[in-house]
Amino acid sequence: MAVSLSMKINGLDELVANANKAGSDMRRLLLQSMTKATTMIKEDAKAIRSGSFKNRTGTLRRSIVARTHSAERGTVSTDVPYSTHVEFGTKPHTIYPRNKRFLAFKAASGKMVFARKVNHPGSRPYPYMRPAMENNQRQILEEYEKVAQIVISNMAK
């Protein structure tokens, strides 16, 4: 399962319904705002900050993408299978081999270890999507307020 953050701006459907009064630029402005919003969240989610997850290979960070589906809806997501484990952490669990009889891995000492099962202690969460949304919420609202002011100004003409 991958991590995906979906964003829908409530109330925009009413605004879009009045597009003929507001002028033809409104849809374009809203689309630009959604693109800016999803890009801000994506860049923030990729940022390296203290307490964030270790960037061993960079795969998770490189996989974070932003998509603008419409003026009202955008997503920031990743399709890396372990992304939910990073975002939410894991509970203690037992790991069994899938295709072989033994698990094989290097211990901290460098010695190869073989086991029929391993009791994993779990891992703490390293949230990166939720904080990215929270960190940018004010700027996103400000971006949409600018568009609303333009629309109101155009409707008053």
mmCIF file of N, CA, C and O in Angstrom, residues 14-119:
data_model
loop_
_atom_site.group_PDB
_atom_site.id
_atom_site.type_symbol
_atom_site.label_atom_id
_atom_site.label_comp_id
_atom_site.label_asym_id
_atom_site.label_seq_id
_atom_site.Cartn_x
_atom_site.Cartn_y
_atom_site.Cartn_z
ATOM 1 N N GLU A 14 -19.133 25.836 -6.286
ATOM 2 C CA GLU A 14 -20.033 26.989 -6.390
ATOM 3 C C GLU A 14 -19.368 28.121 -7.161
ATOM 4 O O GLU A 14 -19.990 28.792 -7.983
ATOM 5 N N LEU A 15 -18.089 28.325 -6.874
ATOM 6 C CA LEU A 15 -17.348 29.373 -7.554
ATOM 7 C C LEU A 15 -17.234 29.081 -9.044
ATOM 8 O O LEU A 15 -17.417 29.963 -9.878
ATOM 9 N N VAL A 16 -16.959 27.833 -9.364
ATOM 10 C CA VAL A 16 -16.835 27.432 -10.767
ATOM 11 C C VAL A 16 -18.176 27.584 -11.483
ATOM 12 O O VAL A 16 -18.227 27.940 -12.661
ATOM 13 N N ALA A 17 -19.287 27.346 -10.775
ATOM 14 C CA ALA A 17 -20.612 27.479 -11.380
ATOM 15 C C ALA A 17 -20.878 28.910 -11.840
ATOM 16 O O ALA A 17 -21.625 29.142 -12.780
ATOM 17 N N ASN A 18 -20.225 29.856 -11.198
ATOM 18 C CA ASN A 18 -20.393 31.263 -11.571
ATOM 19 C C ASN A 18 -19.263 31.746 -12.483
ATOM 20 O O ASN A 18 -18.993 32.941 -12.564
ATOM 21 N N ALA A 19 -18.623 30.837 -13.164
ATOM 22 C CA ALA A 19 -17.463 31.172 -14.000
ATOM 23 C C ALA A 19 -17.799 32.191 -15.079
ATOM 24 O O ALA A 19 -16.980 33.044 -15.396
ATOM 25 N N ASN A 20 -18.996 32.132 -15.629
ATOM 26 C CA ASN A 20 -19.348 33.078 -16.695
ATOM 27 C C ASN A 20 -19.399 34.514 -16.174
ATOM 28 O O ASN A 20 -19.114 35.442 -16.897
ATOM 29 N N LYS A 21 -19.714 34.700 -14.910
ATOM 30 C CA LYS A 21 -19.729 36.039 -14.311
ATOM 31 C C LYS A 21 -18.308 36.510 -13.973
ATOM 32 O O LYS A 21 -18.019 37.683 -13.990
ATOM 33 N N ALA A 22 -17.468 35.557 -13.618
ATOM 34 C CA ALA A 22 -16.133 35.897 -13.130
ATOM 35 C C ALA A 22 -15.114 36.088 -14.231
ATOM 36 O O ALA A 22 -14.045 36.612 -13.991
ATOM 37 N N GLY A 23 -15.419 35.662 -15.413
ATOM 38 C CA GLY A 23 -14.459 35.800 -16.499
ATOM 39 C C GLY A 23 -13.801 34.479 -16.824
ATOM 40 O O GLY A 23 -13.792 33.551 -16.021
ATOM 41 N N SER A 24 -13.215 34.394 -17.991
ATOM 42 C CA SER A 24 -12.664 33.124 -18.476
ATOM 43 C C SER A 24 -11.361 32.730 -17.790
ATOM 44 O O SER A 24 -10.930 31.596 -17.904
ATOM 45 N N ASP A 25 -10.719 33.656 -17.090
ATOM 46 C CA ASP A 25 -9.438 33.352 -16.438
ATOM 47 C C ASP A 25 -9.591 32.543 -15.149
ATOM 48 O O ASP A 25 -8.622 31.983 -14.661
ATOM 49 N N MET A 26 -10.793 32.490 -14.600
ATOM 50 C CA MET A 26 -10.961 31.859 -13.295
ATOM 51 C C MET A 26 -10.530 30.397 -13.279
ATOM 52 O O MET A 26 -9.783 29.991 -12.405
ATOM 53 N N ARG A 27 -10.958 29.614 -14.217
ATOM 54 C CA ARG A 27 -10.609 28.192 -14.251
ATOM 55 C C ARG A 27 -9.088 28.030 -14.327
ATOM 56 O O ARG A 27 -8.507 27.221 -13.631
ATOM 57 N N ARG A 28 -8.436 28.851 -15.161
ATOM 58 C CA ARG A 28 -6.975 28.796 -15.300
ATOM 59 C C ARG A 28 -6.292 29.183 -13.979
ATOM 60 O O ARG A 28 -5.340 28.535 -13.554
ATOM 61 N N LEU A 29 -6.797 30.216 -13.315
ATOM 62 C CA LEU A 29 -6.220 30.657 -12.044
ATOM 63 C C LEU A 29 -6.358 29.571 -10.966
ATOM 64 O O LEU A 29 -5.437 29.327 -10.194
ATOM 65 N N LEU A 30 -7.530 28.929 -10.927
ATOM 66 C CA LEU A 30 -7.747 27.862 -9.943
ATOM 67 C C LEU A 30 -6.852 26.664 -10.235
ATOM 68 O O LEU A 30 -6.316 26.041 -9.316
ATOM 69 N N LEU A 31 -6.684 26.339 -11.491
ATOM 70 C CA LEU A 31 -5.808 25.237 -11.880
ATOM 71 C C LEU A 31 -4.363 25.541 -11.489
ATOM 72 O O LEU A 31 -3.656 24.682 -10.950
ATOM 73 N N GLN A 32 -3.940 26.774 -11.717
ATOM 74 C CA GLN A 32 -2.586 27.186 -11.315
ATOM 75 C C GLN A 32 -2.415 27.112 -9.803
ATOM 76 O O GLN A 32 -1.372 26.679 -9.311
ATOM 77 N N SER A 33 -3.450 27.515 -9.065
ATOM 78 C CA SER A 33 -3.389 27.465 -7.603
ATOM 79 C C SER A 33 -3.271 26.037 -7.099
ATOM 80 O O SER A 33 -2.510 25.754 -6.181
ATOM 81 N N MET A 34 -4.036 25.124 -7.707
ATOM 82 C CA MET A 34 -3.947 23.722 -7.295
ATOM 83 C C MET A 34 -2.567 23.165 -7.606
ATOM 84 O O MET A 34 -1.985 22.426 -6.804
ATOM 85 N N THR A 35 -2.019 23.525 -8.759
ATOM 86 C CA THR A 35 -0.679 23.060 -9.126
ATOM 87 C C THR A 35 0.355 23.600 -8.148
ATOM 88 O O THR A 35 1.246 22.860 -7.702
ATOM 89 N N LYS A 36 0.253 24.872 -7.773
ATOM 90 C CA LYS A 36 1.177 25.455 -6.783
ATOM 91 C C LYS A 36 1.042 24.737 -5.444
ATOM 92 O O LYS A 36 2.033 24.430 -4.787
ATOM 93 N N ALA A 37 -0.197 24.470 -5.040
ATOM 94 C CA ALA A 37 -0.450 23.828 -3.744
ATOM 95 C C ALA A 37 0.160 22.433 -3.696
ATOM 96 O O ALA A 37 0.872 22.087 -2.740
ATOM 97 N N THR A 38 -0.096 21.624 -4.714
ATOM 98 C CA THR A 38 0.440 20.256 -4.699
ATOM 99 C C THR A 38 1.963 20.263 -4.816
ATOM 100 O O THR A 38 2.629 19.438 -4.196
ATOM 101 N N THR A 39 2.518 21.211 -5.559
ATOM 102 C CA THR A 39 3.974 21.301 -5.690
ATOM 103 C C THR A 39 4.614 21.697 -4.358
ATOM 104 O O THR A 39 5.645 21.148 -3.973
ATOM 105 N N MET A 40 4.002 22.631 -3.638
ATOM 106 C CA MET A 40 4.524 23.034 -2.321
ATOM 107 C C MET A 40 4.559 21.839 -1.375
ATOM 108 O O MET A 40 5.548 21.617 -0.670
ATOM 109 N N ILE A 41 3.479 21.080 -1.359
ATOM 110 C CA ILE A 41 3.402 19.919 -0.467
ATOM 111 C C ILE A 41 4.430 18.875 -0.874
ATOM 112 O O ILE A 41 5.130 18.313 -0.030
ATOM 113 N N LYS A 42 4.553 18.617 -2.166
ATOM 114 C CA LYS A 42 5.524 17.632 -2.659
ATOM 115 C C LYS A 42 6.935 18.019 -2.248
ATOM 116 O O LYS A 42 7.682 17.193 -1.704
ATOM 117 N N GLU A 43 7.320 19.263 -2.474
ATOM 118 C CA GLU A 43 8.680 19.714 -2.144
ATOM 119 C C GLU A 43 8.929 19.639 -0.644
ATOM 120 O O GLU A 43 10.018 19.271 -0.210
ATOM 121 N N ASP A 44 7.932 19.979 0.152
ATOM 122 C CA ASP A 44 8.076 19.908 1.603
ATOM 123 C C ASP A 44 8.197 18.455 2.061
ATOM 124 O O ASP A 44 8.994 18.142 2.943
ATOM 125 N N ALA A 45 7.431 17.558 1.468
ATOM 126 C CA ALA A 45 7.504 16.141 1.835
ATOM 127 C C ALA A 45 8.879 15.561 1.515
ATOM 128 O O ALA A 45 9.367 14.671 2.211
ATOM 129 N N LYS A 46 9.522 16.060 0.467
ATOM 130 C CA LYS A 46 10.846 15.586 0.073
ATOM 131 C C LYS A 46 11.974 16.182 0.918
ATOM 132 O O LYS A 46 13.094 15.691 0.886
ATOM 133 N N ALA A 47 11.687 17.257 1.647
ATOM 134 C CA ALA A 47 12.713 17.976 2.397
ATOM 135 C C ALA A 47 13.326 17.105 3.487
ATOM 136 O O ALA A 47 12.651 16.293 4.111
ATOM 137 N N ILE A 48 14.597 17.294 3.684
ATOM 138 C CA ILE A 48 15.294 16.578 4.759
ATOM 139 C C ILE A 48 15.351 17.523 5.955
ATOM 140 O O ILE A 48 15.892 18.613 5.871
ATOM 141 N N ARG A 49 14.764 17.092 7.056
ATOM 142 C CA ARG A 49 14.791 17.895 8.276
ATOM 143 C C ARG A 49 15.097 16.979 9.444
ATOM 144 O O ARG A 49 14.989 15.761 9.327
ATOM 145 N N SER A 50 15.503 17.544 10.549
ATOM 146 C CA SER A 50 15.842 16.716 11.703
ATOM 147 C C SER A 50 14.613 15.928 12.125
ATOM 148 O O SER A 50 13.502 16.441 12.124
ATOM 149 N N GLY A 51 14.819 14.677 12.440
ATOM 150 C CA GLY A 51 13.718 13.808 12.844
ATOM 151 C C GLY A 51 13.008 13.141 11.690
ATOM 152 O O GLY A 51 12.128 12.334 11.900
ATOM 153 N N SER A 52 13.388 13.485 10.460
ATOM 154 C CA SER A 52 12.733 12.842 9.322
ATOM 155 C C SER A 52 13.406 11.498 9.046
ATOM 156 O O SER A 52 14.443 11.175 9.614
ATOM 157 N N PHE A 53 12.821 10.743 8.155
ATOM 158 C CA PHE A 53 13.336 9.404 7.861
ATOM 159 C C PHE A 53 14.715 9.465 7.222
ATOM 160 O O PHE A 53 15.093 10.441 6.593
ATOM 161 N N LYS A 54 15.468 8.389 7.409
ATOM 162 C CA LYS A 54 16.811 8.308 6.829
ATOM 163 C C LYS A 54 16.694 8.144 5.320
ATOM 164 O O LYS A 54 15.873 7.401 4.828
ATOM 165 N N ASN A 55 17.537 8.828 4.615
ATOM 166 C CA ASN A 55 17.496 8.807 3.157
ATOM 167 C C ASN A 55 18.591 7.878 2.644
ATOM 168 O O ASN A 55 19.556 8.320 2.038
ATOM 169 N N ARG A 56 18.434 6.587 2.885
ATOM 170 C CA ARG A 56 19.480 5.633 2.516
ATOM 171 C C ARG A 56 19.681 5.540 1.010
ATOM 172 O O ARG A 56 20.793 5.604 0.520
ATOM 173 N N THR A 57 18.617 5.372 0.262
ATOM 174 C CA THR A 57 18.746 5.210 -1.192
ATOM 175 C C THR A 57 18.160 6.380 -1.964
ATOM 176 O O THR A 57 18.476 6.560 -3.126
ATOM 177 N N GLY A 58 17.301 7.156 -1.344
ATOM 178 C CA GLY A 58 16.641 8.263 -2.035
ATOM 179 C C GLY A 58 15.414 7.834 -2.825
ATOM 180 O O GLY A 58 14.733 8.667 -3.421
ATOM 181 N N THR A 59 15.104 6.536 -2.821
ATOM 182 C CA THR A 59 13.983 6.020 -3.612
ATOM 183 C C THR A 59 12.655 6.629 -3.179
ATOM 184 O O THR A 59 11.860 7.062 -4.024
ATOM 185 N N LEU A 60 12.402 6.673 -1.885
ATOM 186 C CA LEU A 60 11.132 7.210 -1.396
ATOM 187 C C LEU A 60 10.992 8.677 -1.772
ATOM 188 O O LEU A 60 9.968 9.094 -2.312
ATOM 189 N N ARG A 61 12.015 9.472 -1.529
ATOM 190 C CA ARG A 61 11.937 10.898 -1.864
ATOM 191 C C ARG A 61 11.743 11.120 -3.365
ATOM 192 O O ARG A 61 10.963 11.962 -3.775
ATOM 193 N N ARG A 62 12.460 10.363 -4.184
ATOM 194 C CA ARG A 62 12.323 10.516 -5.645
ATOM 195 C C ARG A 62 10.935 10.096 -6.132
ATOM 196 O O ARG A 62 10.467 10.560 -7.157
ATOM 197 N N SER A 63 10.278 9.218 -5.393
ATOM 198 C CA SER A 63 8.985 8.693 -5.841
ATOM 199 C C SER A 63 7.808 9.615 -5.516
ATOM 200 O O SER A 63 6.705 9.405 -6.003
ATOM 201 N N ILE A 64 8.024 10.635 -4.713
ATOM 202 C CA ILE A 64 6.929 11.537 -4.330
ATOM 203 C C ILE A 64 6.591 12.431 -5.520
ATOM 204 O O ILE A 64 7.442 13.150 -6.030
ATOM 205 N N VAL A 65 5.334 12.342 -5.955
ATOM 206 C CA VAL A 65 4.886 13.110 -7.119
ATOM 207 C C VAL A 65 3.635 13.912 -6.781
ATOM 208 O O VAL A 65 2.859 13.536 -5.905
ATOM 209 N N ALA A 66 3.462 15.009 -7.500
ATOM 210 C CA ALA A 66 2.277 15.852 -7.356
ATOM 211 C C ALA A 66 1.501 15.804 -8.662
ATOM 212 O O ALA A 66 2.097 15.866 -9.738
ATOM 213 N N ARG A 67 0.186 15.677 -8.552
ATOM 214 C CA ARG A 67 -0.676 15.666 -9.737
ATOM 215 C C ARG A 67 -1.848 16.609 -9.516
ATOM 216 O O ARG A 67 -2.466 16.601 -8.455
ATOM 217 N N THR A 68 -2.140 17.384 -10.527
ATOM 218 C CA THR A 68 -3.308 18.252 -10.505
ATOM 219 C C THR A 68 -4.347 17.595 -11.400
ATOM 220 O O THR A 68 -4.151 17.483 -12.604
ATOM 221 N N HIS A 69 -5.431 17.132 -10.803
ATOM 222 C CA HIS A 69 -6.480 16.443 -11.551
ATOM 223 C C HIS A 69 -7.480 17.416 -12.144
ATOM 224 O O HIS A 69 -8.020 17.187 -13.218
ATOM 225 N N SER A 70 -7.743 18.478 -11.403
ATOM 226 C CA SER A 70 -8.679 19.507 -11.855
ATOM 227 C C SER A 70 -8.421 20.748 -11.015
ATOM 228 O O SER A 70 -7.551 20.744 -10.144
ATOM 229 N N ALA A 71 -9.196 21.782 -11.250
ATOM 230 C CA ALA A 71 -9.050 23.001 -10.459
ATOM 231 C C ALA A 71 -9.415 22.765 -9.000
ATOM 232 O O ALA A 71 -8.951 23.455 -8.112
ATOM 233 N N GLU A 72 -10.243 21.739 -8.754
ATOM 234 C CA GLU A 72 -10.722 21.454 -7.398
ATOM 235 C C GLU A 72 -9.997 20.317 -6.705
ATOM 236 O O GLU A 72 -10.170 20.112 -5.514
ATOM 237 N N ARG A 73 -9.200 19.538 -7.433
ATOM 238 C CA ARG A 73 -8.632 18.327 -6.830
ATOM 239 C C ARG A 73 -7.207 18.061 -7.301
ATOM 240 O O ARG A 73 -6.910 18.116 -8.493
ATOM 241 N N GLY A 74 -6.332 17.766 -6.315
ATOM 242 C CA GLY A 74 -4.953 17.391 -6.609
ATOM 243 C C GLY A 74 -4.474 16.353 -5.617
ATOM 244 O O GLY A 74 -5.055 16.200 -4.538
ATOM 245 N N THR A 75 -3.439 15.616 -5.970
ATOM 246 C CA THR A 75 -2.879 14.610 -5.063
ATOM 247 C C THR A 75 -1.365 14.720 -5.017
ATOM 248 O O THR A 75 -0.726 15.121 -5.981
ATOM 249 N N VAL A 76 -0.826 14.356 -3.867
ATOM 250 C CA VAL A 76 0.610 14.187 -3.690
ATOM 251 C C VAL A 76 0.740 12.759 -3.190
ATOM 252 O O VAL A 76 0.124 12.381 -2.201
ATOM 253 N N SER A 77 1.523 11.943 -3.890
ATOM 254 C CA SER A 77 1.565 10.521 -3.537
ATOM 255 C C SER A 77 2.917 9.899 -3.845
ATOM 256 O O SER A 77 3.770 10.510 -4.484
ATOM 257 N N THR A 78 3.054 8.681 -3.377
ATOM 258 C CA THR A 78 4.208 7.851 -3.673
ATOM 259 C C THR A 78 3.714 6.427 -3.832
ATOM 260 O O THR A 78 2.773 6.017 -3.163
ATOM 261 N N ASP A 79 4.349 5.676 -4.717
ATOM 262 C CA ASP A 79 3.944 4.286 -4.912
ATOM 263 C C ASP A 79 4.968 3.297 -4.361
ATOM 264 O O ASP A 79 4.886 2.109 -4.612
ATOM 265 N N VAL A 80 5.902 3.775 -3.571
ATOM 266 C CA VAL A 80 6.895 2.897 -2.961
ATOM 267 C C VAL A 80 6.183 2.031 -1.917
ATOM 268 O O VAL A 80 5.484 2.562 -1.048
ATOM 269 N N PRO A 81 6.333 0.701 -2.005
ATOM 270 C CA PRO A 81 5.576 -0.195 -1.115
ATOM 271 C C PRO A 81 5.767 0.063 0.386
ATOM 272 O O PRO A 81 4.839 -0.115 1.160
ATOM 273 N N TYR A 82 6.937 0.515 0.805
ATOM 274 C CA TYR A 82 7.179 0.700 2.236
ATOM 275 C C TYR A 82 6.833 2.114 2.730
ATOM 276 O O TYR A 82 7.054 2.447 3.889
ATOM 277 N N SER A 83 6.251 2.936 1.866
ATOM 278 C CA SER A 83 5.969 4.327 2.235
ATOM 279 C C SER A 83 5.027 4.441 3.438
ATOM 280 O O SER A 83 5.208 5.328 4.271
ATOM 281 N N THR A 84 4.040 3.566 3.538
ATOM 282 C CA THR A 84 3.133 3.618 4.698
ATOM 283 C C THR A 84 3.856 3.253 5.982
ATOM 284 O O THR A 84 3.543 3.795 7.036
ATOM 285 N N HIS A 85 4.830 2.342 5.893
ATOM 286 C CA HIS A 85 5.600 1.962 7.086
ATOM 287 C C HIS A 85 6.420 3.145 7.588
ATOM 288 O O HIS A 85 6.603 3.318 8.796
ATOM 289 N N VAL A 86 6.932 3.956 6.671
ATOM 290 C CA VAL A 86 7.703 5.138 7.057
ATOM 291 C C VAL A 86 6.764 6.180 7.662
ATOM 292 O O VAL A 86 7.035 6.715 8.734
ATOM 293 N N GLU A 87 5.659 6.453 7.004
ATOM 294 C CA GLU A 87 4.725 7.494 7.456
ATOM 295 C C GLU A 87 4.073 7.154 8.802
ATOM 296 O O GLU A 87 3.979 8.000 9.678
ATOM 297 N N PHE A 88 3.627 5.909 8.966
ATOM 298 C CA PHE A 88 2.851 5.537 10.156
ATOM 299 C C PHE A 88 3.587 4.626 11.135
ATOM 300 O O PHE A 88 3.077 4.353 12.212
ATOM 301 N N GLY A 89 4.770 4.118 10.762
ATOM 302 C CA GLY A 89 5.494 3.184 11.619
ATOM 303 C C GLY A 89 4.909 1.786 11.521
ATOM 304 O O GLY A 89 3.942 1.559 10.789
ATOM 305 N N THR A 90 5.500 0.848 12.252
ATOM 306 C CA THR A 90 4.993 -0.524 12.272
ATOM 307 C C THR A 90 4.927 -1.026 13.710
ATOM 308 O O THR A 90 5.688 -0.583 14.567
ATOM 309 N N LYS A 91 4.042 -1.965 13.948
ATOM 310 C CA LYS A 91 3.956 -2.632 15.243
ATOM 311 C C LYS A 91 4.977 -3.763 15.251
ATOM 312 O O LYS A 91 5.414 -4.210 14.186
ATOM 313 N N PRO A 92 5.321 -4.261 16.427
ATOM 314 C CA PRO A 92 6.204 -5.445 16.455
ATOM 315 C C PRO A 92 5.552 -6.580 15.667
ATOM 316 O O PRO A 92 4.336 -6.777 15.726
ATOM 317 N N HIS A 93 6.359 -7.297 14.893
ATOM 318 C CA HIS A 93 5.836 -8.371 14.062
ATOM 319 C C HIS A 93 6.918 -9.403 13.785
ATOM 320 O O HIS A 93 8.104 -9.144 13.973
ATOM 321 N N THR A 94 6.485 -10.575 13.353
ATOM 322 C CA THR A 94 7.410 -11.652 13.027
ATOM 323 C C THR A 94 7.591 -11.708 11.515
ATOM 324 O O THR A 94 6.621 -11.622 10.767
ATOM 325 N N ILE A 95 8.841 -11.847 11.095
ATOM 326 C CA ILE A 95 9.157 -11.950 9.676
ATOM 327 C C ILE A 95 9.540 -13.400 9.379
ATOM 328 O O ILE A 95 10.395 -13.973 10.059
ATOM 329 N N TYR A 96 8.888 -13.958 8.373
ATOM 330 C CA TYR A 96 9.169 -15.327 7.937
ATOM 331 C C TYR A 96 9.714 -15.289 6.508
ATOM 332 O O TYR A 96 9.360 -14.391 5.733
ATOM 333 N N PRO A 97 10.512 -16.267 6.116
ATOM 334 C CA PRO A 97 10.972 -16.304 4.715
ATOM 335 C C PRO A 97 9.802 -16.589 3.784
ATOM 336 O O PRO A 97 8.881 -17.325 4.147
ATOM 337 N N ARG A 98 9.830 -16.004 2.600
ATOM 338 C CA ARG A 98 8.732 -16.200 1.649
ATOM 339 C C ARG A 98 9.024 -17.333 0.672
ATOM 340 O O ARG A 98 8.191 -18.182 0.448
ATOM 341 N N ASN A 99 10.176 -17.304 0.069
ATOM 342 C CA ASN A 99 10.483 -18.267 -0.990
ATOM 343 C C ASN A 99 11.569 -19.273 -0.620
ATOM 344 O O ASN A 99 11.836 -20.191 -1.379
ATOM 345 N N LYS A 100 12.203 -19.098 0.495
ATOM 346 C CA LYS A 100 13.288 -19.983 0.931
ATOM 347 C C LYS A 100 12.960 -20.527 2.318
ATOM 348 O O LYS A 100 11.985 -20.137 2.950
ATOM 349 N N ARG A 101 13.818 -21.409 2.796
ATOM 350 C CA ARG A 101 13.597 -21.990 4.123
ATOM 351 C C ARG A 101 14.141 -21.108 5.241
ATOM 352 O O ARG A 101 13.723 -21.214 6.388
ATOM 353 N N PHE A 102 15.109 -20.230 4.898
ATOM 354 C CA PHE A 102 15.735 -19.384 5.908
ATOM 355 C C PHE A 102 15.799 -17.935 5.440
ATOM 356 O O PHE A 102 15.870 -17.668 4.242
ATOM 357 N N LEU A 103 15.805 -17.045 6.427
ATOM 358 C CA LEU A 103 16.114 -15.646 6.163
ATOM 359 C C LEU A 103 17.626 -15.518 6.278
ATOM 360 O O LEU A 103 18.249 -16.176 7.114
ATOM 361 N N ALA A 104 18.245 -14.718 5.456
ATOM 362 C CA ALA A 104 19.689 -14.495 5.528
ATOM 363 C C ALA A 104 19.942 -12.997 5.525
ATOM 364 O O ALA A 104 19.411 -12.265 4.703
ATOM 365 N N PHE A 105 20.753 -12.531 6.492
ATOM 366 C CA PHE A 105 21.084 -11.108 6.564
ATOM 367 C C PHE A 105 22.386 -10.936 7.332
ATOM 368 O O PHE A 105 22.822 -11.840 8.051
ATOM 369 N N LYS A 106 22.994 -9.771 7.157
ATOM 370 C CA LYS A 106 24.232 -9.457 7.862
ATOM 371 C C LYS A 106 23.887 -8.814 9.186
ATOM 372 O O LYS A 106 23.115 -7.860 9.246
ATOM 373 N N ALA A 107 24.490 -9.300 10.245
ATOM 374 C CA ALA A 107 24.320 -8.708 11.566
ATOM 375 C C ALA A 107 25.181 -7.450 11.652
ATOM 376 O O ALA A 107 26.012 -7.181 10.778
ATOM 377 N N ALA A 108 24.996 -6.689 12.719
ATOM 378 C CA ALA A 108 25.779 -5.462 12.909
ATOM 379 C C ALA A 108 27.276 -5.762 12.968
ATOM 380 O O ALA A 108 28.092 -4.938 12.570
ATOM 381 N N SER A 109 27.621 -6.950 13.413
ATOM 382 C CA SER A 109 29.031 -7.337 13.502
ATOM 383 C C SER A 109 29.630 -7.658 12.134
ATOM 384 O O SER A 109 30.836 -7.826 12.009
ATOM 385 N N GLY A 110 28.777 -7.774 11.117
ATOM 386 C CA GLY A 110 29.244 -8.111 9.780
ATOM 387 C C GLY A 110 29.121 -9.590 9.464
ATOM 388 O O GLY A 110 29.346 -10.018 8.337
ATOM 389 N N LYS A 111 28.764 -10.388 10.463
ATOM 390 C CA LYS A 111 28.622 -11.833 10.308
ATOM 391 C C LYS A 111 27.274 -12.157 9.656
ATOM 392 O O LYS A 111 26.264 -11.522 9.952
ATOM 393 N N MET A 112 27.252 -13.137 8.748
ATOM 394 C CA MET A 112 26.000 -13.569 8.126
ATOM 395 C C MET A 112 25.182 -14.381 9.137
ATOM 396 O O MET A 112 25.715 -15.239 9.834
ATOM 397 N N VAL A 113 23.898 -14.095 9.199
ATOM 398 C CA VAL A 113 22.994 -14.770 10.124
ATOM 399 C C VAL A 113 21.898 -15.448 9.301
ATOM 400 O O VAL A 113 21.380 -14.873 8.349
ATOM 401 N N PHE A 114 21.537 -16.672 9.689
ATOM 402 C CA PHE A 114 20.465 -17.415 9.039
ATOM 403 C C PHE A 114 19.424 -17.746 10.107
ATOM 404 O O PHE A 114 19.773 -18.175 11.205
ATOM 405 N N ALA A 115 18.145 -17.515 9.791
ATOM 406 C CA ALA A 115 17.087 -17.763 10.780
ATOM 407 C C ALA A 115 15.808 -18.181 10.072
ATOM 408 O O ALA A 115 15.550 -17.786 8.938
ATOM 409 N N ARG A 116 15.007 -18.997 10.760
ATOM 410 C CA ARG A 116 13.705 -19.403 10.216
ATOM 411 C C ARG A 116 12.670 -18.301 10.393
ATOM 412 O O ARG A 116 11.690 -18.242 9.671
ATOM 413 N N LYS A 117 12.879 -17.448 11.383
ATOM 414 C CA LYS A 117 12.003 -16.305 11.605
ATOM 415 C C LYS A 117 12.768 -15.254 12.400
ATOM 416 O O LYS A 117 13.764 -15.560 13.058
ATOM 417 N N VAL A 118 12.287 -14.016 12.305
ATOM 418 C CA VAL A 118 12.890 -12.910 13.057
ATOM 419 C C VAL A 118 11.763 -12.127 13.708
ATOM 420 O O VAL A 118 10.761 -11.808 13.047
ATOM 421 N N ASN A 119 11.896 -11.831 14.978
ATOM 422 C CA ASN A 119 10.916 -11.006 15.682
ATOM 423 C C ASN A 119 11.358 -9.547 15.573
ATOM 424 O O ASN A 119 12.270 -9.114 16.252
#
